[in-house]
Amino acid sequence: MTLQLLVVSSLPARCSRLAVPHLQRSCRLIGPRVSMSSSFSSPPEDLSMETEAPRAPITRERRLNPDLQQQLTKPYLARALEAVDPSHPQGTKGRDPRGLSVLQQHAAFFDRNGDGIIYPWETFQGLRAIGCGLPVSFVGAILINLFLSYPTQPGWLPSPVLSIHIDNIHKGKHGSDSETYDTEGRFDPSKFDAIFSKYGQTHPNALTRDELISMLKGNRNVYDFMGWLAAAGEWLLLYSVAKDKDGLLQRETIRGAFDGSLFERLQDNKKSS
């Protein structure tokens, strides 16, 4: 600005008269540019990482854990062999997955003779082994095998004895669930963590019975009546046999149910008692 004034003052009078309006126009242009640049001095807010939408209250009610990436390596990566969480980054310690997917490990507990096929009487024995009463075990064995037998058959013909084939257990995955198992039977750590970040309102790592009911309702897919019943049956049965003395379903208990290690502990506890 000072340099321009010096140049104008050194010009002849006629030239200076022409230069002054040009200088005034330059000053008028410079002013707004400075103010415009100052208005954008702070970087815009990054909305791409937000997990809550102001006009969708349900996203604020059912929160996600934004720090899971720091607590567990690659939490978005579904694990085929191990049920992992921040407290168990390597899965259940000392347990051999035997090359089975996490969903197959869950089901394999009920394969009492280890031949890869679960018959209704084996389901009954498994339910008894984890502490279910006679009526629940009898009805549960019929419903579980009736529901899962045909989808897991290796061919098109149904099994007359309602057998379940563990190799195809992923085909029996139903809707309206937590989606912790993916469609191939792997374990998704981010979906597992969301169970507690969304619904563990009383305790961050446990569910009360009411919170469990809220989760079942929140996971419902529209018109998926079979999925609603299957999910309710599974979770309420788990709650009845595995809740602690305070009526809570602990995070580690639920994680153990997903890979089947909980069933082994319940069986051992029943034998020892």
Short mmCIF file of C-alpha atoms in Angstrom, two decimals:
data_model
loop_
_atom_site.label_atom_id
_atom_site.label_comp_id
_atom_site.label_asym_id
_atom_site.label_seq_id
_atom_site.Cartn_x
_atom_site.Cartn_y
_atom_site.Cartn_z
CA MET A 1 0.00 0.00 0.00
CA THR A 2 2.81 2.45 0.94
CA LEU A 3 4.72 1.51 -2.19
CA GLN A 4 1.69 2.29 -4.34
CA LEU A 5 1.34 5.78 -2.76
CA LEU A 6 4.98 6.52 -3.45
CA VAL A 7 4.59 5.50 -7.06
CA VAL A 8 1.48 7.64 -7.49
CA SER A 9 3.10 10.72 -5.92
CA SER A 10 6.04 10.47 -8.32
CA LEU A 11 3.78 10.46 -11.39
CA PRO A 12 2.80 13.60 -13.32
CA ALA A 13 -0.43 15.23 -12.22
CA ARG A 14 -2.50 13.87 -15.13
CA CYS A 15 -1.22 10.32 -14.56
CA SER A 16 -1.73 10.53 -10.82
CA ARG A 17 -5.39 11.53 -11.33
CA LEU A 18 -5.83 8.40 -13.43
CA ALA A 19 -3.96 6.22 -10.97
CA VAL A 20 -5.82 7.27 -7.82
CA PRO A 21 -9.22 5.79 -8.87
CA HIS A 22 -7.41 2.60 -9.83
CA LEU A 23 -5.74 2.56 -6.41
CA GLN A 24 -9.08 3.11 -4.70
CA ARG A 25 -10.58 0.19 -6.60
CA SER A 26 -7.60 -1.94 -5.57
CA CYS A 27 -8.10 -1.04 -1.92
CA ARG A 28 -11.79 -1.87 -2.12
CA LEU A 29 -10.94 -5.29 -3.59
CA ILE A 30 -8.18 -6.02 -1.10
CA GLY A 31 -10.42 -5.33 1.92
CA PRO A 32 -13.10 -8.00 1.31
CA ARG A 33 -10.46 -10.55 0.35
CA VAL A 34 -8.81 -10.19 3.74
CA SER A 35 -12.11 -10.49 5.59
CA MET A 36 -13.16 -13.51 3.50
CA SER A 37 -9.95 -15.37 4.22
CA SER A 38 -10.25 -14.65 7.94
CA SER A 39 -13.79 -16.06 8.02
CA PHE A 40 -12.44 -19.46 6.85
CA SER A 41 -9.44 -19.57 9.18
CA SER A 42 -10.86 -22.53 11.20
CA PRO A 43 -11.15 -25.87 9.33
CA PRO A 44 -14.68 -27.22 8.74
CA GLU A 45 -15.96 -29.86 11.13
CA ASP A 46 -15.54 -33.47 9.91
CA LEU A 47 -18.99 -35.06 9.97
CA SER A 48 -17.89 -38.33 8.38
CA MET A 49 -16.94 -39.83 11.76
CA GLU A 50 -20.13 -38.91 13.61
CA THR A 51 -22.17 -41.83 14.97
CA GLU A 52 -25.16 -39.73 16.05
CA ALA A 53 -27.56 -37.79 13.83
CA PRO A 54 -29.36 -34.82 15.46
CA ARG A 55 -32.63 -35.62 13.71
CA ALA A 56 -32.46 -39.36 14.46
CA PRO A 57 -32.76 -39.65 18.27
CA ILE A 58 -32.41 -43.45 18.09
CA THR A 59 -28.72 -43.00 17.13
CA ARG A 60 -28.16 -41.09 20.36
CA GLU A 61 -30.12 -43.63 22.40
CA ARG A 62 -28.23 -46.64 20.98
CA ARG A 63 -24.64 -45.46 21.02
CA LEU A 64 -21.58 -47.04 19.43
CA ASN A 65 -18.08 -47.24 20.89
CA PRO A 66 -15.90 -44.75 18.95
CA ASP A 67 -12.73 -45.97 20.72
CA LEU A 68 -12.98 -49.65 19.74
CA GLN A 69 -10.24 -49.19 17.13
CA GLN A 70 -7.80 -48.28 19.93
CA GLN A 71 -9.00 -51.12 22.18
CA LEU A 72 -8.83 -53.97 19.65
CA THR A 73 -6.83 -54.41 16.45
CA LYS A 74 -9.05 -54.28 13.35
CA PRO A 75 -12.40 -54.62 15.13
CA TYR A 76 -14.17 -54.44 11.76
CA LEU A 77 -12.53 -57.72 10.66
CA ALA A 78 -14.74 -60.75 11.32
CA ARG A 79 -12.72 -63.58 12.91
CA ALA A 80 -13.16 -67.11 11.62
CA LEU A 81 -11.61 -69.07 14.51
CA GLU A 82 -11.73 -66.92 17.65
CA ALA A 83 -14.35 -64.86 19.49
CA VAL A 84 -12.30 -61.78 20.35
CA ASP A 85 -12.95 -58.59 22.30
CA PRO A 86 -10.69 -56.00 24.00
CA SER A 87 -10.26 -58.26 27.06
CA HIS A 88 -9.59 -61.34 24.90
CA PRO A 89 -7.72 -60.14 21.78
CA GLN A 90 -6.60 -63.73 21.08
CA GLY A 91 -9.93 -65.36 21.89
CA THR A 92 -10.54 -67.93 24.62
CA LYS A 93 -7.15 -68.76 26.09
CA GLY A 94 -5.96 -72.34 25.83
CA ARG A 95 -8.88 -73.50 23.69
CA ASP A 96 -8.30 -75.31 20.40
CA PRO A 97 -10.78 -74.19 17.70
CA ARG A 98 -10.04 -77.45 15.80
CA GLY A 99 -10.32 -75.60 12.50
CA LEU A 100 -14.01 -74.87 13.10
CA SER A 101 -15.62 -71.49 12.57
CA VAL A 102 -16.86 -69.73 15.70
CA LEU A 103 -20.46 -70.65 14.83
CA GLN A 104 -19.43 -74.28 14.28
CA GLN A 105 -17.70 -74.28 17.67
CA HIS A 106 -20.93 -73.03 19.25
CA ALA A 107 -22.90 -75.87 17.67
CA ALA A 108 -20.25 -78.58 18.16
CA PHE A 109 -20.92 -78.76 21.91
CA PHE A 110 -24.20 -80.50 21.11
CA ASP A 111 -22.48 -83.03 18.85
CA ARG A 112 -22.01 -85.45 21.73
CA ASN A 113 -20.25 -88.20 19.79
CA GLY A 114 -18.16 -85.89 17.60
CA ASP A 115 -19.29 -87.22 14.23
CA GLY A 116 -20.23 -83.80 12.82
CA ILE A 117 -23.98 -84.46 13.00
CA ILE A 118 -26.34 -83.39 15.80
CA TYR A 119 -29.39 -85.56 16.39
CA PRO A 120 -32.36 -84.48 18.53
CA TRP A 121 -31.31 -86.78 21.38
CA GLU A 122 -27.85 -85.17 21.37
CA THR A 123 -29.40 -81.71 21.53
CA PHE A 124 -31.44 -82.95 24.49
CA GLN A 125 -28.31 -84.26 26.22
CA GLY A 126 -26.46 -81.00 25.59
CA LEU A 127 -29.26 -78.90 27.01
CA ARG A 128 -29.38 -81.11 30.09
CA ALA A 129 -25.61 -80.81 30.43
CA ILE A 130 -25.74 -77.00 30.70
CA GLY A 131 -28.47 -77.07 33.34
CA CYS A 132 -31.79 -76.98 31.50
CA GLY A 133 -34.71 -78.85 33.04
CA LEU A 134 -36.36 -81.89 31.46
CA PRO A 135 -39.33 -80.06 29.86
CA VAL A 136 -37.16 -77.27 28.42
CA SER A 137 -34.59 -79.76 27.13
CA PHE A 138 -37.25 -81.93 25.49
CA VAL A 139 -39.11 -79.08 23.79
CA GLY A 140 -35.85 -77.30 22.92
CA ALA A 141 -34.38 -80.40 21.26
CA ILE A 142 -37.45 -80.79 19.04
CA LEU A 143 -37.67 -77.11 18.05
CA ILE A 144 -33.93 -76.61 17.47
CA ASN A 145 -33.57 -79.67 15.26
CA LEU A 146 -36.85 -78.99 13.49
CA PHE A 147 -35.74 -75.45 12.69
CA LEU A 148 -32.13 -76.22 11.68
CA SER A 149 -32.28 -79.68 10.17
CA TYR A 150 -33.41 -79.01 6.61
CA PRO A 151 -31.26 -75.88 5.93
CA THR A 152 -28.10 -77.76 6.96
CA GLN A 153 -28.70 -80.94 4.95
CA PRO A 154 -26.05 -81.72 2.31
CA GLY A 155 -28.75 -82.43 -0.28
CA TRP A 156 -32.35 -81.57 -1.14
CA LEU A 157 -33.99 -84.40 0.79
CA PRO A 158 -35.01 -83.73 4.41
CA SER A 159 -33.69 -85.92 7.20
CA PRO A 160 -36.32 -88.23 8.73
CA VAL A 161 -34.51 -88.01 12.09
CA LEU A 162 -34.05 -84.20 11.96
CA SER A 163 -30.27 -84.30 11.93
CA ILE A 164 -28.20 -81.08 11.88
CA HIS A 165 -24.95 -81.06 9.88
CA ILE A 166 -22.32 -78.85 11.49
CA ASP A 167 -20.50 -78.29 8.18
CA ASN A 168 -23.55 -76.35 6.95
CA ILE A 169 -24.60 -74.72 10.22
CA HIS A 170 -24.10 -71.25 8.71
CA LYS A 171 -27.11 -71.93 6.47
CA GLY A 172 -29.31 -72.05 9.55
CA LYS A 173 -28.48 -68.48 10.62
CA HIS A 174 -31.72 -66.56 11.16
CA GLY A 175 -32.55 -62.87 10.98
CA SER A 176 -33.44 -60.42 13.75
CA ASP A 177 -30.24 -61.27 15.64
CA SER A 178 -27.26 -59.22 16.81
CA GLU A 179 -25.35 -60.07 13.59
CA THR A 180 -22.31 -61.02 15.68
CA TYR A 181 -22.12 -64.11 13.49
CA ASP A 182 -21.78 -63.12 9.86
CA THR A 183 -23.43 -65.16 7.11
CA GLU A 184 -20.42 -67.51 6.97
CA GLY A 185 -20.28 -68.12 10.72
CA ARG A 186 -17.40 -65.79 11.55
CA PHE A 187 -17.36 -63.65 14.71
CA ASP A 188 -17.70 -59.88 14.16
CA PRO A 189 -16.09 -58.00 17.12
CA SER A 190 -17.73 -54.66 16.25
CA LYS A 191 -21.22 -56.19 16.30
CA PHE A 192 -20.47 -57.95 19.58
CA ASP A 193 -19.26 -54.70 21.14
CA ALA A 194 -22.41 -52.92 19.94
CA ILE A 195 -24.54 -55.23 22.10
CA PHE A 196 -23.18 -53.49 25.17
CA SER A 197 -22.58 -49.96 23.86
CA LYS A 198 -26.21 -49.84 22.63
CA TYR A 199 -28.06 -51.70 25.35
CA GLY A 200 -25.80 -51.97 28.43
CA GLN A 201 -27.20 -48.86 30.08
CA THR A 202 -27.00 -50.02 33.72
CA HIS A 203 -23.62 -51.76 33.48
CA PRO A 204 -21.21 -51.21 30.57
CA ASN A 205 -20.27 -54.91 30.33
CA ALA A 206 -23.50 -56.68 31.23
CA LEU A 207 -27.19 -56.80 30.36
CA THR A 208 -30.15 -56.85 32.70
CA ARG A 209 -33.23 -58.79 31.69
CA ASP A 210 -35.00 -55.59 30.63
CA GLU A 211 -32.00 -54.53 28.55
CA LEU A 212 -31.96 -57.96 26.95
CA ILE A 213 -35.61 -57.54 25.98
CA SER A 214 -34.82 -54.09 24.57
CA MET A 215 -32.04 -55.61 22.47
CA LEU A 216 -34.36 -58.30 21.11
CA LYS A 217 -36.88 -55.64 20.11
CA GLY A 218 -34.21 -53.40 18.62
CA ASN A 219 -32.79 -56.21 16.46
CA ARG A 220 -36.11 -57.19 14.93
CA ASN A 221 -36.36 -57.20 11.14
CA VAL A 222 -39.80 -56.30 9.83
CA TYR A 223 -42.17 -59.27 9.34
CA ASP A 224 -39.42 -61.73 10.34
CA PHE A 225 -41.64 -63.58 12.81
CA MET A 226 -39.57 -66.76 12.73
CA GLY A 227 -36.41 -64.76 13.45
CA TRP A 228 -38.11 -62.97 16.35
CA LEU A 229 -39.07 -66.26 17.96
CA ALA A 230 -35.68 -67.88 17.36
CA ALA A 231 -33.75 -64.93 18.79
CA ALA A 232 -36.02 -64.66 21.82
CA GLY A 233 -35.73 -68.39 22.50
CA GLU A 234 -31.94 -68.39 22.27
CA TRP A 235 -31.31 -65.32 24.41
CA LEU A 236 -33.90 -66.04 27.09
CA LEU A 237 -32.61 -69.60 27.40
CA LEU A 238 -29.07 -68.24 27.76
CA TYR A 239 -30.25 -65.78 30.40
CA SER A 240 -32.01 -68.50 32.38
CA VAL A 241 -28.94 -70.76 32.61
CA ALA A 242 -26.10 -68.23 32.70
CA LYS A 243 -27.21 -65.08 34.55
CA ASP A 244 -25.22 -64.25 37.68
CA LYS A 245 -26.54 -63.86 41.23
CA ASP A 246 -27.45 -60.24 40.51
CA GLY A 247 -29.56 -61.17 37.49
CA LEU A 248 -26.98 -59.89 35.00
CA LEU A 249 -25.79 -61.52 31.81
CA GLN A 250 -22.10 -60.66 31.81
CA ARG A 251 -20.10 -59.78 28.70
CA GLU A 252 -17.72 -62.70 29.17
CA THR A 253 -20.67 -65.07 29.59
CA ILE A 254 -22.14 -63.93 26.28
CA ARG A 255 -18.79 -64.10 24.50
CA GLY A 256 -18.41 -67.67 25.76
CA ALA A 257 -21.82 -68.58 24.40
CA PHE A 258 -20.76 -67.46 20.92
CA ASP A 259 -17.73 -69.78 20.77
CA GLY A 260 -19.23 -72.53 22.93
CA SER A 261 -16.70 -72.24 25.76
CA LEU A 262 -19.49 -71.18 28.12
CA PHE A 263 -21.30 -74.47 27.54
CA GLU A 264 -18.16 -76.39 28.51
CA ARG A 265 -17.83 -74.36 31.73
CA LEU A 266 -21.48 -74.87 32.64
CA GLN A 267 -21.13 -78.59 32.03
CA ASP A 268 -18.02 -78.78 34.21
CA ASN A 269 -19.72 -76.77 36.96
CA LYS A 270 -22.72 -79.07 36.93
CA LYS A 271 -20.53 -82.17 37.14
CA SER A 272 -18.50 -80.75 40.02
CA SER A 273 -21.63 -79.77 41.95
#
